Amino acid sequence: MSTERTDHELLRAHVDGDPEAFGILFHRHRDRLWAVALRTMGNREDAADGLQDGLVAAYRRAATFRGDAAVTTWLHRVVVNACLDRIRAAKVRRTETLPDDLEEYRDRGSLAAAAPAADDPADLSVREERRRLVLGALAELPAEQRAALVLVDMEGYPVADAAAMLDCAVGTVKSRCSRGRARLAELLAPLLDDGSSEPDHALPRNPVCPGPVESDDAPRGPPTPA
């Protein structure tokens, strides 16, 4: 059956003219591609545009895929580059917090764990405020640093895989992550030094991997390409 074909087989079938192959390939990886675009761009509208740009580029450039990496790595590279191109073109310096509707995709891509429920409304309010501060700090990083941290610290990809997706050297990814973590440590100093004796799952892990923010809104999934 077509849905049992490998990623390489689907991409090759698309190049050979199969009208359904690329759609099957996209739906297979859409959750994680959407999560990466969402966290990289910082809001749903720009993430949808970045993802759309990336998918159009992948659709048109499929014949250039050399097969020297996994198809999913190549797809991530195209989507991340499309998002970074949009950020650079608009010279965006994000000040709003990152989106909070990733909970739906937690078990189908992102390795960030959900925060435990808080019984006390006051505790829940504090946790939500801290999550907003953490995600807001991440949004202030330069786009390249944010992309590296999203892939390595939030999505859990090995540094080598992230380097392939970002089309740069392993050392460059490590450097971007290091600088990004150092900057986040400065931005989040009030949270890290608040003297709280209990672990707070809103604080960064690894050391900067904020978990998904709980939301009262129904989560919305990634857009389907036109």
mmCIF file with all atom_site columns, C-alpha atoms in Angstrom:
data_model
loop_
_atom_site.group_PDB
_atom_site.id
_atom_site.type_symbol
_atom_site.label_atom_id
_atom_site.label_alt_id
_atom_site.label_comp_id
_atom_site.label_asym_id
_atom_site.label_entity_id
_atom_site.label_seq_id
_atom_site.pdbx_PDB_ins_code
_atom_site.Cartn_x
_atom_site.Cartn_y
_atom_site.Cartn_z
_atom_site.occupancy
_atom_site.B_iso_or_equiv
_atom_site.pdbx_formal_charge
_atom_site.auth_seq_id
_atom_site.auth_comp_id
_atom_site.auth_asym_id
_atom_site.auth_atom_id
_atom_site.pdbx_PDB_model_num
ATOM 1   C CA . MET A 1 1   ? 0.000  0.000  0.000   1.00 0.00 ? 1   MET A CA 1
ATOM 2   C CA . SER A 1 2   ? 1.147  3.600  -0.665  1.00 0.00 ? 2   SER A CA 1
ATOM 3   C CA . THR A 1 3   ? 1.145  4.549  3.022   1.00 0.00 ? 3   THR A CA 1
ATOM 4   C CA . GLU A 1 4   ? 3.653  1.762  3.723   1.00 0.00 ? 4   GLU A CA 1
ATOM 5   C CA . ARG A 1 5   ? 6.272  3.135  1.354   1.00 0.00 ? 5   ARG A CA 1
ATOM 6   C CA . THR A 1 6   ? 9.424  4.578  2.849   1.00 0.00 ? 6   THR A CA 1
ATOM 7   C CA . ASP A 1 7   ? 10.109 8.312  2.830   1.00 0.00 ? 7   ASP A CA 1
ATOM 8   C CA . HIS A 1 8   ? 12.671 7.844  0.061   1.00 0.00 ? 8   HIS A CA 1
ATOM 9   C CA . GLU A 1 9   ? 10.198 5.848  -2.016  1.00 0.00 ? 9   GLU A CA 1
ATOM 10  C CA . LEU A 1 10  ? 7.505  8.484  -1.566  1.00 0.00 ? 10  LEU A CA 1
ATOM 11  C CA . LEU A 1 11  ? 9.817  11.315 -2.548  1.00 0.00 ? 11  LEU A CA 1
ATOM 12  C CA . ARG A 1 12  ? 11.009 9.405  -5.594  1.00 0.00 ? 12  ARG A CA 1
ATOM 13  C CA . ALA A 1 13  ? 7.426  8.592  -6.544  1.00 0.00 ? 13  ALA A CA 1
ATOM 14  C CA . HIS A 1 14  ? 6.574  12.296 -6.302  1.00 0.00 ? 14  HIS A CA 1
ATOM 15  C CA . VAL A 1 15  ? 9.465  13.152 -8.615  1.00 0.00 ? 15  VAL A CA 1
ATOM 16  C CA . ASP A 1 16  ? 8.244  10.456 -11.017 1.00 0.00 ? 16  ASP A CA 1
ATOM 17  C CA . GLY A 1 17  ? 4.783  12.017 -11.146 1.00 0.00 ? 17  GLY A CA 1
ATOM 18  C CA . ASP A 1 18  ? 2.735  10.288 -8.414  1.00 0.00 ? 18  ASP A CA 1
ATOM 19  C CA . PRO A 1 19  ? 0.147  12.961 -7.471  1.00 0.00 ? 19  PRO A CA 1
ATOM 20  C CA . GLU A 1 20  ? -0.457 11.570 -3.983  1.00 0.00 ? 20  GLU A CA 1
ATOM 21  C CA . ALA A 1 21  ? 3.067  10.758 -2.810  1.00 0.00 ? 21  ALA A CA 1
ATOM 22  C CA . PHE A 1 22  ? 4.076  14.186 -1.520  1.00 0.00 ? 22  PHE A CA 1
ATOM 23  C CA . GLY A 1 23  ? 0.846  14.606 0.436   1.00 0.00 ? 23  GLY A CA 1
ATOM 24  C CA . ILE A 1 24  ? 1.406  11.266 2.160   1.00 0.00 ? 24  ILE A CA 1
ATOM 25  C CA . LEU A 1 25  ? 4.983  12.256 2.965   1.00 0.00 ? 25  LEU A CA 1
ATOM 26  C CA . PHE A 1 26  ? 3.924  15.615 4.400   1.00 0.00 ? 26  PHE A CA 1
ATOM 27  C CA . HIS A 1 27  ? 1.177  14.158 6.581   1.00 0.00 ? 27  HIS A CA 1
ATOM 28  C CA . ARG A 1 28  ? 3.644  11.610 7.924   1.00 0.00 ? 28  ARG A CA 1
ATOM 29  C CA . HIS A 1 29  ? 5.908  14.378 9.276   1.00 0.00 ? 29  HIS A CA 1
ATOM 30  C CA . ARG A 1 30  ? 3.543  17.345 9.582   1.00 0.00 ? 30  ARG A CA 1
ATOM 31  C CA . ASP A 1 31  ? 3.341  17.421 13.388  1.00 0.00 ? 31  ASP A CA 1
ATOM 32  C CA . ARG A 1 32  ? 7.036  17.825 14.003  1.00 0.00 ? 32  ARG A CA 1
ATOM 33  C CA . LEU A 1 33  ? 7.548  20.184 11.063  1.00 0.00 ? 33  LEU A CA 1
ATOM 34  C CA . TRP A 1 34  ? 4.718  22.344 12.394  1.00 0.00 ? 34  TRP A CA 1
ATOM 35  C CA . ALA A 1 35  ? 6.142  22.336 15.933  1.00 0.00 ? 35  ALA A CA 1
ATOM 36  C CA . VAL A 1 36  ? 9.550  23.447 14.666  1.00 0.00 ? 36  VAL A CA 1
ATOM 37  C CA . ALA A 1 37  ? 8.063  26.175 12.456  1.00 0.00 ? 37  ALA A CA 1
ATOM 38  C CA . LEU A 1 38  ? 5.829  27.362 15.297  1.00 0.00 ? 38  LEU A CA 1
ATOM 39  C CA . ARG A 1 39  ? 8.625  27.691 17.817  1.00 0.00 ? 39  ARG A CA 1
ATOM 40  C CA . THR A 1 40  ? 11.041 29.190 15.320  1.00 0.00 ? 40  THR A CA 1
ATOM 41  C CA . MET A 1 41  ? 8.684  31.856 13.988  1.00 0.00 ? 41  MET A CA 1
ATOM 42  C CA . GLY A 1 42  ? 7.006  32.729 17.286  1.00 0.00 ? 42  GLY A CA 1
ATOM 43  C CA . ASN A 1 43  ? 3.367  32.921 16.210  1.00 0.00 ? 43  ASN A CA 1
ATOM 44  C CA . ARG A 1 44  ? 0.876  30.834 14.279  1.00 0.00 ? 44  ARG A CA 1
ATOM 45  C CA . GLU A 1 45  ? 0.406  33.121 11.287  1.00 0.00 ? 45  GLU A CA 1
ATOM 46  C CA . ASP A 1 46  ? 4.103  33.457 10.501  1.00 0.00 ? 46  ASP A CA 1
ATOM 47  C CA . ALA A 1 47  ? 4.667  29.765 11.248  1.00 0.00 ? 47  ALA A CA 1
ATOM 48  C CA . ALA A 1 48  ? 1.964  28.806 8.758   1.00 0.00 ? 48  ALA A CA 1
ATOM 49  C CA . ASP A 1 49  ? 3.584  31.031 6.134   1.00 0.00 ? 49  ASP A CA 1
ATOM 50  C CA . GLY A 1 50  ? 7.045  29.640 6.862   1.00 0.00 ? 50  GLY A CA 1
ATOM 51  C CA . LEU A 1 51  ? 5.832  26.066 6.725   1.00 0.00 ? 51  LEU A CA 1
ATOM 52  C CA . GLN A 1 52  ? 3.958  26.759 3.502   1.00 0.00 ? 52  GLN A CA 1
ATOM 53  C CA . ASP A 1 53  ? 7.070  28.322 1.943   1.00 0.00 ? 53  ASP A CA 1
ATOM 54  C CA . GLY A 1 54  ? 9.133  25.323 2.981   1.00 0.00 ? 54  GLY A CA 1
ATOM 55  C CA . LEU A 1 55  ? 6.679  22.789 1.628   1.00 0.00 ? 55  LEU A CA 1
ATOM 56  C CA . VAL A 1 56  ? 6.368  24.587 -1.693  1.00 0.00 ? 56  VAL A CA 1
ATOM 57  C CA . ALA A 1 57  ? 10.167 24.648 -1.965  1.00 0.00 ? 57  ALA A CA 1
ATOM 58  C CA . ALA A 1 58  ? 10.409 20.952 -1.049  1.00 0.00 ? 58  ALA A CA 1
ATOM 59  C CA . TYR A 1 59  ? 7.661  20.086 -3.555  1.00 0.00 ? 59  TYR A CA 1
ATOM 60  C CA . ARG A 1 60  ? 9.440  21.914 -6.363  1.00 0.00 ? 60  ARG A CA 1
ATOM 61  C CA . ARG A 1 61  ? 12.998 20.900 -5.465  1.00 0.00 ? 61  ARG A CA 1
ATOM 62  C CA . ALA A 1 62  ? 12.365 17.234 -4.695  1.00 0.00 ? 62  ALA A CA 1
ATOM 63  C CA . ALA A 1 63  ? 14.384 16.177 -7.714  1.00 0.00 ? 63  ALA A CA 1
ATOM 64  C CA . THR A 1 64  ? 17.481 17.809 -6.188  1.00 0.00 ? 64  THR A CA 1
ATOM 65  C CA . PHE A 1 65  ? 17.385 15.533 -3.133  1.00 0.00 ? 65  PHE A CA 1
ATOM 66  C CA . ARG A 1 66  ? 20.631 13.554 -3.304  1.00 0.00 ? 66  ARG A CA 1
ATOM 67  C CA . GLY A 1 67  ? 19.736 10.857 -0.807  1.00 0.00 ? 67  GLY A CA 1
ATOM 68  C CA . ASP A 1 68  ? 22.780 11.476 1.393   1.00 0.00 ? 68  ASP A CA 1
ATOM 69  C CA . ALA A 1 69  ? 20.578 12.214 4.417   1.00 0.00 ? 69  ALA A CA 1
ATOM 70  C CA . ALA A 1 70  ? 17.206 11.107 5.720   1.00 0.00 ? 70  ALA A CA 1
ATOM 71  C CA . VAL A 1 71  ? 14.243 12.619 3.909   1.00 0.00 ? 71  VAL A CA 1
ATOM 72  C CA . THR A 1 72  ? 12.926 14.004 7.198   1.00 0.00 ? 72  THR A CA 1
ATOM 73  C CA . THR A 1 73  ? 16.276 15.758 7.759   1.00 0.00 ? 73  THR A CA 1
ATOM 74  C CA . TRP A 1 74  ? 16.013 17.323 4.318   1.00 0.00 ? 74  TRP A CA 1
ATOM 75  C CA . LEU A 1 75  ? 12.408 18.406 4.947   1.00 0.00 ? 75  LEU A CA 1
ATOM 76  C CA . HIS A 1 76  ? 13.388 20.010 8.253   1.00 0.00 ? 76  HIS A CA 1
ATOM 77  C CA . ARG A 1 77  ? 16.262 21.818 6.550   1.00 0.00 ? 77  ARG A CA 1
ATOM 78  C CA . VAL A 1 78  ? 13.981 23.257 3.876   1.00 0.00 ? 78  VAL A CA 1
ATOM 79  C CA . VAL A 1 79  ? 11.296 24.320 6.370   1.00 0.00 ? 79  VAL A CA 1
ATOM 80  C CA . VAL A 1 80  ? 13.735 25.832 8.889   1.00 0.00 ? 80  VAL A CA 1
ATOM 81  C CA . ASN A 1 81  ? 15.545 27.725 6.141   1.00 0.00 ? 81  ASN A CA 1
ATOM 82  C CA . ALA A 1 82  ? 12.234 29.046 4.846   1.00 0.00 ? 82  ALA A CA 1
ATOM 83  C CA . CYS A 1 83  ? 11.354 30.268 8.344   1.00 0.00 ? 83  CYS A CA 1
ATOM 84  C CA . LEU A 1 84  ? 14.755 31.897 8.825   1.00 0.00 ? 84  LEU A CA 1
ATOM 85  C CA . ASP A 1 85  ? 14.480 33.565 5.412   1.00 0.00 ? 85  ASP A CA 1
ATOM 86  C CA . ARG A 1 86  ? 11.167 35.112 6.449   1.00 0.00 ? 86  ARG A CA 1
ATOM 87  C CA . ILE A 1 87  ? 12.624 36.342 9.737   1.00 0.00 ? 87  ILE A CA 1
ATOM 88  C CA . ARG A 1 88  ? 15.653 37.843 8.026   1.00 0.00 ? 88  ARG A CA 1
ATOM 89  C CA . ALA A 1 89  ? 13.610 39.442 5.252   1.00 0.00 ? 89  ALA A CA 1
ATOM 90  C CA . ALA A 1 90  ? 11.271 41.128 7.725   1.00 0.00 ? 90  ALA A CA 1
ATOM 91  C CA . LYS A 1 91  ? 14.131 41.904 10.136  1.00 0.00 ? 91  LYS A CA 1
ATOM 92  C CA . VAL A 1 92  ? 11.876 40.610 12.869  1.00 0.00 ? 92  VAL A CA 1
ATOM 93  C CA . ARG A 1 93  ? 12.829 41.015 16.493  1.00 0.00 ? 93  ARG A CA 1
ATOM 94  C CA . ARG A 1 94  ? 10.145 39.114 18.361  1.00 0.00 ? 94  ARG A CA 1
ATOM 95  C CA . THR A 1 95  ? 8.771  40.569 21.577  1.00 0.00 ? 95  THR A CA 1
ATOM 96  C CA . GLU A 1 96  ? 5.610  38.502 21.939  1.00 0.00 ? 96  GLU A CA 1
ATOM 97  C CA . THR A 1 97  ? 5.637  35.111 23.618  1.00 0.00 ? 97  THR A CA 1
ATOM 98  C CA . LEU A 1 98  ? 5.822  31.932 21.632  1.00 0.00 ? 98  LEU A CA 1
ATOM 99  C CA . PRO A 1 99  ? 2.624  29.986 20.914  1.00 0.00 ? 99  PRO A CA 1
ATOM 100 C CA . ASP A 1 100 ? 1.116  27.730 23.507  1.00 0.00 ? 100 ASP A CA 1
ATOM 101 C CA . ASP A 1 101 ? -0.800 25.225 21.381  1.00 0.00 ? 101 ASP A CA 1
ATOM 102 C CA . LEU A 1 102 ? 1.883  22.534 21.030  1.00 0.00 ? 102 LEU A CA 1
ATOM 103 C CA . GLU A 1 103 ? 0.338  20.235 23.643  1.00 0.00 ? 103 GLU A CA 1
ATOM 104 C CA . GLU A 1 104 ? -1.551 18.258 21.004  1.00 0.00 ? 104 GLU A CA 1
ATOM 105 C CA . TYR A 1 105 ? 1.730  17.243 19.336  1.00 0.00 ? 105 TYR A CA 1
ATOM 106 C CA . ARG A 1 106 ? 3.807  16.512 22.435  1.00 0.00 ? 106 ARG A CA 1
ATOM 107 C CA . ASP A 1 107 ? 3.726  12.741 22.022  1.00 0.00 ? 107 ASP A CA 1
ATOM 108 C CA . ARG A 1 108 ? 4.140  12.869 18.235  1.00 0.00 ? 108 ARG A CA 1
ATOM 109 C CA . GLY A 1 109 ? 7.333  14.831 17.903  1.00 0.00 ? 109 GLY A CA 1
ATOM 110 C CA . SER A 1 110 ? 8.515  17.267 20.548  1.00 0.00 ? 110 SER A CA 1
ATOM 111 C CA . LEU A 1 111 ? 10.369 15.628 23.420  1.00 0.00 ? 111 LEU A CA 1
ATOM 112 C CA . ALA A 1 112 ? 9.418  18.326 25.917  1.00 0.00 ? 112 ALA A CA 1
ATOM 113 C CA . ALA A 1 113 ? 7.378  16.838 28.777  1.00 0.00 ? 113 ALA A CA 1
ATOM 114 C CA . ALA A 1 114 ? 4.108  18.270 29.948  1.00 0.00 ? 114 ALA A CA 1
ATOM 115 C CA . ALA A 1 115 ? 4.115  20.088 33.252  1.00 0.00 ? 115 ALA A CA 1
ATOM 116 C CA . PRO A 1 116 ? 2.154  18.421 36.060  1.00 0.00 ? 116 PRO A CA 1
ATOM 117 C CA . ALA A 1 117 ? -1.239 19.834 36.883  1.00 0.00 ? 117 ALA A CA 1
ATOM 118 C CA . ALA A 1 118 ? -1.376 22.273 39.779  1.00 0.00 ? 118 ALA A CA 1
ATOM 119 C CA . ASP A 1 119 ? -4.287 21.817 42.183  1.00 0.00 ? 119 ASP A CA 1
ATOM 120 C CA . ASP A 1 120 ? -3.930 25.255 43.767  1.00 0.00 ? 120 ASP A CA 1
ATOM 121 C CA . PRO A 1 121 ? -5.166 28.017 41.424  1.00 0.00 ? 121 PRO A CA 1
ATOM 122 C CA . ALA A 1 122 ? -2.508 30.343 42.848  1.00 0.00 ? 122 ALA A CA 1
ATOM 123 C CA . ASP A 1 123 ? 0.229  27.828 42.006  1.00 0.00 ? 123 ASP A CA 1
ATOM 124 C CA . LEU A 1 124 ? -1.205 27.395 38.519  1.00 0.00 ? 124 LEU A CA 1
ATOM 125 C CA . SER A 1 125 ? -1.175 31.162 37.981  1.00 0.00 ? 125 SER A CA 1
ATOM 126 C CA . VAL A 1 126 ? 2.484  31.367 39.017  1.00 0.00 ? 126 VAL A CA 1
ATOM 127 C CA . ARG A 1 127 ? 3.406  28.489 36.709  1.00 0.00 ? 127 ARG A CA 1
ATOM 128 C CA . GLU A 1 128 ? 1.624  30.085 33.763  1.00 0.00 ? 128 GLU A CA 1
ATOM 129 C CA . GLU A 1 129 ? 3.360  33.410 34.333  1.00 0.00 ? 129 GLU A CA 1
ATOM 130 C CA . ARG A 1 130 ? 6.741  31.710 34.513  1.00 0.00 ? 130 ARG A CA 1
ATOM 131 C CA . ARG A 1 131 ? 6.091  29.808 31.308  1.00 0.00 ? 131 ARG A CA 1
ATOM 132 C CA . ARG A 1 132 ? 5.223  33.061 29.551  1.00 0.00 ? 132 ARG A CA 1
ATOM 133 C CA . LEU A 1 133 ? 8.470  34.598 30.754  1.00 0.00 ? 133 LEU A CA 1
ATOM 134 C CA . VAL A 1 134 ? 10.502 31.583 29.598  1.00 0.00 ? 134 VAL A CA 1
ATOM 135 C CA . LEU A 1 135 ? 8.938  31.482 26.151  1.00 0.00 ? 135 LEU A CA 1
ATOM 136 C CA . GLY A 1 136 ? 9.176  35.245 25.827  1.00 0.00 ? 136 GLY A CA 1
ATOM 137 C CA . ALA A 1 137 ? 12.893 35.081 26.590  1.00 0.00 ? 137 ALA A CA 1
ATOM 138 C CA . LEU A 1 138 ? 13.382 32.425 23.930  1.00 0.00 ? 138 LEU A CA 1
ATOM 139 C CA . ALA A 1 139 ? 11.611 34.681 21.422  1.00 0.00 ? 139 ALA A CA 1
ATOM 140 C CA . GLU A 1 140 ? 14.221 37.402 21.989  1.00 0.00 ? 140 GLU A CA 1
ATOM 141 C CA . LEU A 1 141 ? 17.115 35.290 20.763  1.00 0.00 ? 141 LEU A CA 1
ATOM 142 C CA . PRO A 1 142 ? 18.565 35.813 17.271  1.00 0.00 ? 142 PRO A CA 1
ATOM 143 C CA . ALA A 1 143 ? 16.784 33.581 14.772  1.00 0.00 ? 143 ALA A CA 1
ATOM 144 C CA . GLU A 1 144 ? 19.764 31.269 14.183  1.00 0.00 ? 144 GLU A CA 1
ATOM 145 C CA . GLN A 1 145 ? 20.283 30.672 17.916  1.00 0.00 ? 145 GLN A CA 1
ATOM 146 C CA . ARG A 1 146 ? 16.585 30.091 18.458  1.00 0.00 ? 146 ARG A CA 1
ATOM 147 C CA . ALA A 1 147 ? 16.429 27.582 15.598  1.00 0.00 ? 147 ALA A CA 1
ATOM 148 C CA . ALA A 1 148 ? 19.384 25.644 17.018  1.00 0.00 ? 148 ALA A CA 1
ATOM 149 C CA . LEU A 1 149 ? 17.866 25.546 20.498  1.00 0.00 ? 149 LEU A CA 1
ATOM 150 C CA . VAL A 1 150 ? 14.445 24.544 19.163  1.00 0.00 ? 150 VAL A CA 1
ATOM 151 C CA . LEU A 1 151 ? 15.947 21.572 17.324  1.00 0.00 ? 151 LEU A CA 1
ATOM 152 C CA . VAL A 1 152 ? 18.423 20.444 19.997  1.00 0.00 ? 152 VAL A CA 1
ATOM 153 C CA . ASP A 1 153 ? 16.885 21.406 23.347  1.00 0.00 ? 153 ASP A CA 1
ATOM 154 C CA . MET A 1 154 ? 13.184 21.405 22.566  1.00 0.00 ? 154 MET A CA 1
ATOM 155 C CA . GLU A 1 155 ? 12.799 18.797 19.836  1.00 0.00 ? 155 GLU A CA 1
ATOM 156 C CA . GLY A 1 156 ? 15.596 16.569 21.131  1.00 0.00 ? 156 GLY A CA 1
ATOM 157 C CA . TYR A 1 157 ? 17.535 16.091 17.903  1.00 0.00 ? 157 TYR A CA 1
ATOM 158 C CA . PRO A 1 158 ? 21.223 15.137 18.163  1.00 0.00 ? 158 PRO A CA 1
ATOM 159 C CA . VAL A 1 159 ? 23.555 18.019 17.388  1.00 0.00 ? 159 VAL A CA 1
ATOM 160 C CA . ALA A 1 160 ? 24.736 16.273 14.220  1.00 0.00 ? 160 ALA A CA 1
ATOM 161 C CA . ASP A 1 161 ? 21.155 15.974 12.951  1.00 0.00 ? 161 ASP A CA 1
ATOM 162 C CA . ALA A 1 162 ? 20.440 19.610 13.799  1.00 0.00 ? 162 ALA A CA 1
ATOM 163 C CA . ALA A 1 163 ? 23.584 20.619 11.911  1.00 0.00 ? 163 ALA A CA 1
ATOM 164 C CA . ALA A 1 164 ? 22.348 18.733 8.839   1.00 0.00 ? 164 ALA A CA 1
ATOM 165 C CA . MET A 1 165 ? 18.934 20.395 9.119   1.00 0.00 ? 165 MET A CA 1
ATOM 166 C CA . LEU A 1 166 ? 20.481 23.851 9.481   1.00 0.00 ? 166 LEU A CA 1
ATOM 167 C CA . ASP A 1 167 ? 23.062 23.094 6.786   1.00 0.00 ? 167 ASP A CA 1
ATOM 168 C CA . CYS A 1 168 ? 25.990 24.167 8.945   1.00 0.00 ? 168 CYS A CA 1
ATOM 169 C CA . ALA A 1 169 ? 28.862 22.613 10.873  1.00 0.00 ? 169 ALA A CA 1
ATOM 170 C CA . VAL A 1 170 ? 28.343 20.724 14.129  1.00 0.00 ? 170 VAL A CA 1
ATOM 171 C CA . GLY A 1 171 ? 30.579 23.251 15.864  1.00 0.00 ? 171 GLY A CA 1
ATOM 172 C CA . THR A 1 172 ? 28.346 26.069 14.639  1.00 0.00 ? 172 THR A CA 1
ATOM 173 C CA . VAL A 1 173 ? 25.268 24.455 16.178  1.00 0.00 ? 173 VAL A CA 1
ATOM 174 C CA . LYS A 1 174 ? 27.112 23.926 19.459  1.00 0.00 ? 174 LYS A CA 1
ATOM 175 C CA . SER A 1 175 ? 28.240 27.548 19.450  1.00 0.00 ? 175 SER A CA 1
ATOM 176 C CA . ARG A 1 176 ? 24.746 28.847 18.721  1.00 0.00 ? 176 ARG A CA 1
ATOM 177 C CA . CYS A 1 177 ? 23.275 26.693 21.459  1.00 0.00 ? 177 CYS A CA 1
ATOM 178 C CA . SER A 1 178 ? 25.944 27.797 23.925  1.00 0.00 ? 178 SER A CA 1
ATOM 179 C CA . ARG A 1 179 ? 25.409 31.486 23.195  1.00 0.00 ? 179 ARG A CA 1
ATOM 180 C CA . GLY A 1 180 ? 21.645 31.069 23.274  1.00 0.00 ? 180 GLY A CA 1
ATOM 181 C CA . ARG A 1 181 ? 21.728 29.267 26.606  1.00 0.00 ? 181 ARG A CA 1
ATOM 182 C CA . ALA A 1 182 ? 23.991 31.925 28.090  1.00 0.00 ? 182 ALA A CA 1
ATOM 183 C CA . ARG A 1 183 ? 21.641 34.675 26.933  1.00 0.00 ? 183 ARG A CA 1
ATOM 184 C CA . LEU A 1 184 ? 18.595 32.858 28.265  1.00 0.00 ? 184 LEU A CA 1
ATOM 185 C CA . ALA A 1 185 ? 20.323 32.377 31.598  1.00 0.00 ? 185 ALA A CA 1
ATOM 186 C CA . GLU A 1 186 ? 20.657 36.179 31.794  1.00 0.00 ? 186 GLU A CA 1
ATOM 187 C CA . LEU A 1 187 ? 17.071 36.807 30.764  1.00 0.00 ? 187 LEU A CA 1
ATOM 188 C CA . LEU A 1 188 ? 15.741 34.178 33.158  1.00 0.00 ? 188 LEU A CA 1
ATOM 189 C CA . ALA A 1 189 ? 17.947 35.078 36.126  1.00 0.00 ? 189 ALA A CA 1
ATOM 190 C CA . PRO A 1 190 ? 14.947 36.296 38.194  1.00 0.00 ? 190 PRO A CA 1
ATOM 191 C CA . LEU A 1 191 ? 13.274 32.910 37.794  1.00 0.00 ? 191 LEU A CA 1
ATOM 192 C CA . LEU A 1 192 ? 16.413 30.913 38.498  1.00 0.00 ? 192 LEU A CA 1
ATOM 193 C CA . ASP A 1 193 ? 17.221 32.973 41.594  1.00 0.00 ? 193 ASP A CA 1
ATOM 194 C CA . ASP A 1 194 ? 13.750 33.271 43.088  1.00 0.00 ? 194 ASP A CA 1
ATOM 195 C CA . GLY A 1 195 ? 14.639 30.942 45.943  1.00 0.00 ? 195 GLY A CA 1
ATOM 196 C CA . SER A 1 196 ? 11.900 28.447 45.218  1.00 0.00 ? 196 SER A CA 1
ATOM 197 C CA . SER A 1 197 ? 12.617 25.069 46.798  1.00 0.00 ? 197 SER A CA 1
ATOM 198 C CA . GLU A 1 198 ? 10.288 23.094 44.559  1.00 0.00 ? 198 GLU A CA 1
ATOM 199 C CA . PRO A 1 199 ? 11.068 22.189 40.936  1.00 0.00 ? 199 PRO A CA 1
ATOM 200 C CA . ASP A 1 200 ? 9.217  24.280 38.422  1.00 0.00 ? 200 ASP A CA 1
ATOM 201 C CA . HIS A 1 201 ? 8.538  22.669 35.080  1.00 0.00 ? 201 HIS A CA 1
ATOM 202 C CA . ALA A 1 202 ? 8.212  26.083 33.445  1.00 0.00 ? 202 ALA A CA 1
ATOM 203 C CA . LEU A 1 203 ? 11.931 26.664 33.884  1.00 0.00 ? 203 LEU A CA 1
ATOM 204 C CA . PRO A 1 204 ? 14.271 25.685 31.066  1.00 0.00 ? 204 PRO A CA 1
ATOM 205 C CA . ARG A 1 205 ? 15.815 22.261 30.811  1.00 0.00 ? 205 ARG A CA 1
ATOM 206 C CA . ASN A 1 206 ? 19.096 21.233 29.179  1.00 0.00 ? 206 ASN A CA 1
ATOM 207 C CA . PRO A 1 207 ? 19.390 24.009 30.564  1.00 0.00 ? 207 PRO A CA 1
ATOM 208 C CA . VAL A 1 208 ? 16.908 25.828 28.326  1.00 0.00 ? 208 VAL A CA 1
ATOM 209 C CA . CYS A 1 209 ? 14.043 23.632 27.236  1.00 0.00 ? 209 CYS A CA 1
ATOM 210 C CA . PRO A 1 210 ? 10.697 25.095 28.301  1.00 0.00 ? 210 PRO A CA 1
ATOM 211 C CA . GLY A 1 211 ? 7.823  22.656 28.218  1.00 0.00 ? 211 GLY A CA 1
ATOM 212 C CA . PRO A 1 212 ? 4.574  23.298 26.395  1.00 0.00 ? 212 PRO A CA 1
ATOM 213 C CA . VAL A 1 213 ? 2.276  25.872 27.940  1.00 0.00 ? 213 VAL A CA 1
ATOM 214 C CA . GLU A 1 214 ? -1.133 24.657 28.995  1.00 0.00 ? 214 GLU A CA 1
ATOM 215 C CA . SER A 1 215 ? -3.924 26.574 27.309  1.00 0.00 ? 215 SER A CA 1
ATOM 216 C CA . ASP A 1 216 ? -7.667 26.805 27.781  1.00 0.00 ? 216 ASP A CA 1
ATOM 217 C CA . ASP A 1 217 ? -8.011 27.201 24.028  1.00 0.00 ? 217 ASP A CA 1
ATOM 218 C CA . ALA A 1 218 ? -8.569 24.141 21.907  1.00 0.00 ? 218 ALA A CA 1
ATOM 219 C CA . PRO A 1 219 ? -5.286 23.329 20.209  1.00 0.00 ? 219 PRO A CA 1
ATOM 220 C CA . ARG A 1 220 ? -5.075 24.036 16.527  1.00 0.00 ? 220 ARG A CA 1
ATOM 221 C CA . GLY A 1 221 ? -3.028 21.819 14.270  1.00 0.00 ? 221 GLY A CA 1
ATOM 222 C CA . PRO A 1 222 ? -0.703 22.648 11.435  1.00 0.00 ? 222 PRO A CA 1
ATOM 223 C CA . PRO A 1 223 ? -2.147 23.994 8.203   1.00 0.00 ? 223 PRO A CA 1
ATOM 224 C CA . THR A 1 224 ? -2.625 21.784 5.223   1.00 0.00 ? 224 THR A CA 1
ATOM 225 C CA . PRO A 1 225 ? -0.703 23.119 2.232   1.00 0.00 ? 225 PRO A CA 1
ATOM 226 C CA . ALA A 1 226 ? -2.847 24.618 -0.482  1.00 0.00 ? 226 ALA A CA 1
#
